[in-house]
């Protein structure tokens, strides 16, 4: 089932997806959970910095910037794969 998921870092700008799994551990996992990144949370990629990293995401009404190394550890399911 997890092979149909993509890392959040691969989500195109303007597209929404649902969080399905966190593959980080320890303090990094706790931080993601504290930001509201729990299963089935809707996330939208909003803006990319001029250098390309970090990317701003809409998470539960808050805009949060995540580096690609952090976003790679968040697996999401895009709207197309839900249909």
PDB file of C-alpha atoms in Angstrom, residues 2-82:
ATOM      1  CA  UNK A   2       2.811   2.456   0.880  1.00  0.00           C
ATOM      2  CA  UNK A   3       4.290   2.123  -2.631  1.00  0.00           C
ATOM      3  CA  UNK A   4       1.461   4.295  -4.021  1.00  0.00           C
ATOM      4  CA  UNK A   5       2.448   7.160  -1.720  1.00  0.00           C
ATOM      5  CA  UNK A   6       4.869   9.916  -2.670  1.00  0.00           C
ATOM      6  CA  UNK A   7       7.087  12.023  -0.425  1.00  0.00           C
ATOM      7  CA  UNK A   8       5.667  15.454   0.371  1.00  0.00           C
ATOM      8  CA  UNK A   9       8.755  16.974  -1.262  1.00  0.00           C
ATOM      9  CA  UNK A  10       7.528  15.623  -4.644  1.00  0.00           C
ATOM     10  CA  UNK A  11       4.106  17.309  -4.392  1.00  0.00           C
ATOM     11  CA  UNK A  12       3.727  19.936  -7.147  1.00  0.00           C
ATOM     12  CA  UNK A  13       2.915  23.512  -6.134  1.00  0.00           C
ATOM     13  CA  UNK A  14      -0.808  24.184  -5.868  1.00  0.00           C
ATOM     14  CA  UNK A  15      -1.695  20.525  -5.366  1.00  0.00           C
ATOM     15  CA  UNK A  16      -3.257  19.012  -2.248  1.00  0.00           C
ATOM     16  CA  UNK A  17      -2.564  15.640  -0.693  1.00  0.00           C
ATOM     17  CA  UNK A  18      -3.360  13.662   2.463  1.00  0.00           C
ATOM     18  CA  UNK A  19      -0.666  12.610   4.918  1.00  0.00           C
ATOM     19  CA  UNK A  20      -0.467   8.825   5.128  1.00  0.00           C
ATOM     20  CA  UNK A  21       2.751   8.017   6.977  1.00  0.00           C
ATOM     21  CA  UNK A  22       5.720   9.599   8.770  1.00  0.00           C
ATOM     22  CA  UNK A  23       8.957   7.700   8.307  1.00  0.00           C
ATOM     23  CA  UNK A  24      11.068   9.857  10.610  1.00  0.00           C
ATOM     24  CA  UNK A  25      11.687   9.061  14.249  1.00  0.00           C
ATOM     25  CA  UNK A  26      12.633  10.704  17.508  1.00  0.00           C
ATOM     26  CA  UNK A  27      12.523  14.487  17.851  1.00  0.00           C
ATOM     27  CA  UNK A  28      11.900  15.009  14.128  1.00  0.00           C
ATOM     28  CA  UNK A  29       8.796  12.813  14.275  1.00  0.00           C
ATOM     29  CA  UNK A  30       7.539  14.634  17.377  1.00  0.00           C
ATOM     30  CA  UNK A  31       8.003  17.990  15.604  1.00  0.00           C
ATOM     31  CA  UNK A  32       5.990  16.812  12.587  1.00  0.00           C
ATOM     32  CA  UNK A  33       3.208  15.557  14.858  1.00  0.00           C
ATOM     33  CA  UNK A  34       3.245  18.860  16.788  1.00  0.00           C
ATOM     34  CA  UNK A  35       2.819  20.721  13.483  1.00  0.00           C
ATOM     35  CA  UNK A  36      -0.374  18.727  12.875  1.00  0.00           C
ATOM     36  CA  UNK A  37       0.986  16.248  10.358  1.00  0.00           C
ATOM     37  CA  UNK A  38      -1.068  13.273  11.425  1.00  0.00           C
ATOM     38  CA  UNK A  39      -2.715  10.646   9.222  1.00  0.00           C
ATOM     39  CA  UNK A  40      -5.267  12.064   6.736  1.00  0.00           C
ATOM     40  CA  UNK A  41      -4.310  15.706   7.322  1.00  0.00           C
ATOM     41  CA  UNK A  42      -4.730  17.674   4.090  1.00  0.00           C
ATOM     42  CA  UNK A  43      -1.567  19.491   3.008  1.00  0.00           C
ATOM     43  CA  UNK A  44      -1.149  21.895   0.074  1.00  0.00           C
ATOM     44  CA  UNK A  45       2.174  22.952  -1.465  1.00  0.00           C
ATOM     45  CA  UNK A  46       2.002  26.756  -1.702  1.00  0.00           C
ATOM     46  CA  UNK A  47       5.322  28.443  -2.435  1.00  0.00           C
ATOM     47  CA  UNK A  48       8.890  27.487  -3.182  1.00  0.00           C
ATOM     48  CA  UNK A  49      11.767  29.704  -2.079  1.00  0.00           C
ATOM     49  CA  UNK A  50      13.905  31.229  -4.858  1.00  0.00           C
ATOM     50  CA  UNK A  51      16.637  28.697  -4.126  1.00  0.00           C
ATOM     51  CA  UNK A  52      14.069  25.859  -4.250  1.00  0.00           C
ATOM     52  CA  UNK A  53      14.355  24.860  -0.603  1.00  0.00           C
ATOM     53  CA  UNK A  54      12.417  25.218   1.727  1.00  0.00           C
ATOM     54  CA  UNK A  55       8.850  24.938   0.437  1.00  0.00           C
ATOM     55  CA  UNK A  56       5.852  26.506   2.190  1.00  0.00           C
ATOM     56  CA  UNK A  57       2.897  24.207   2.866  1.00  0.00           C
ATOM     57  CA  UNK A  58      -0.619  24.939   4.101  1.00  0.00           C
ATOM     58  CA  UNK A  59      -1.134  22.602   7.051  1.00  0.00           C
ATOM     59  CA  UNK A  60      -4.422  22.983   8.942  1.00  0.00           C
ATOM     60  CA  UNK A  61      -4.675  26.683   8.059  1.00  0.00           C
ATOM     61  CA  UNK A  62      -1.076  27.543   8.974  1.00  0.00           C
ATOM     62  CA  UNK A  63       1.715  28.143   6.479  1.00  0.00           C
ATOM     63  CA  UNK A  64       4.735  26.040   7.453  1.00  0.00           C
ATOM     64  CA  UNK A  65       8.079  25.960   5.629  1.00  0.00           C
ATOM     65  CA  UNK A  66       9.749  22.558   5.468  1.00  0.00           C
ATOM     66  CA  UNK A  67      13.138  21.665   4.045  1.00  0.00           C
ATOM     67  CA  UNK A  68      13.176  18.944   1.422  1.00  0.00           C
ATOM     68  CA  UNK A  69      15.028  16.558   3.766  1.00  0.00           C
ATOM     69  CA  UNK A  70      12.116  16.880   6.238  1.00  0.00           C
ATOM     70  CA  UNK A  71       9.404  16.713   3.563  1.00  0.00           C
ATOM     71  CA  UNK A  72      10.901  13.520   2.095  1.00  0.00           C
ATOM     72  CA  UNK A  73      10.064  11.709   5.333  1.00  0.00           C
ATOM     73  CA  UNK A  74       6.359  12.531   5.058  1.00  0.00           C
ATOM     74  CA  UNK A  75       4.482  10.187   2.716  1.00  0.00           C
ATOM     75  CA  UNK A  76       1.311  11.545   1.156  1.00  0.00           C
ATOM     76  CA  UNK A  77      -1.449  10.392  -1.157  1.00  0.00           C
ATOM     77  CA  UNK A  78      -2.438  12.830  -3.894  1.00  0.00           C
ATOM     78  CA  UNK A  79      -6.034  13.510  -4.891  1.00  0.00           C
ATOM     79  CA  UNK A  80      -5.515  11.545  -8.130  1.00  0.00           C
ATOM     80  CA  UNK A  81      -4.528   8.357  -6.276  1.00  0.00           C
ATOM     81  CA  UNK A  82      -7.602   8.624  -4.013  1.00  0.00           C
TER      82      UNK A  82
END
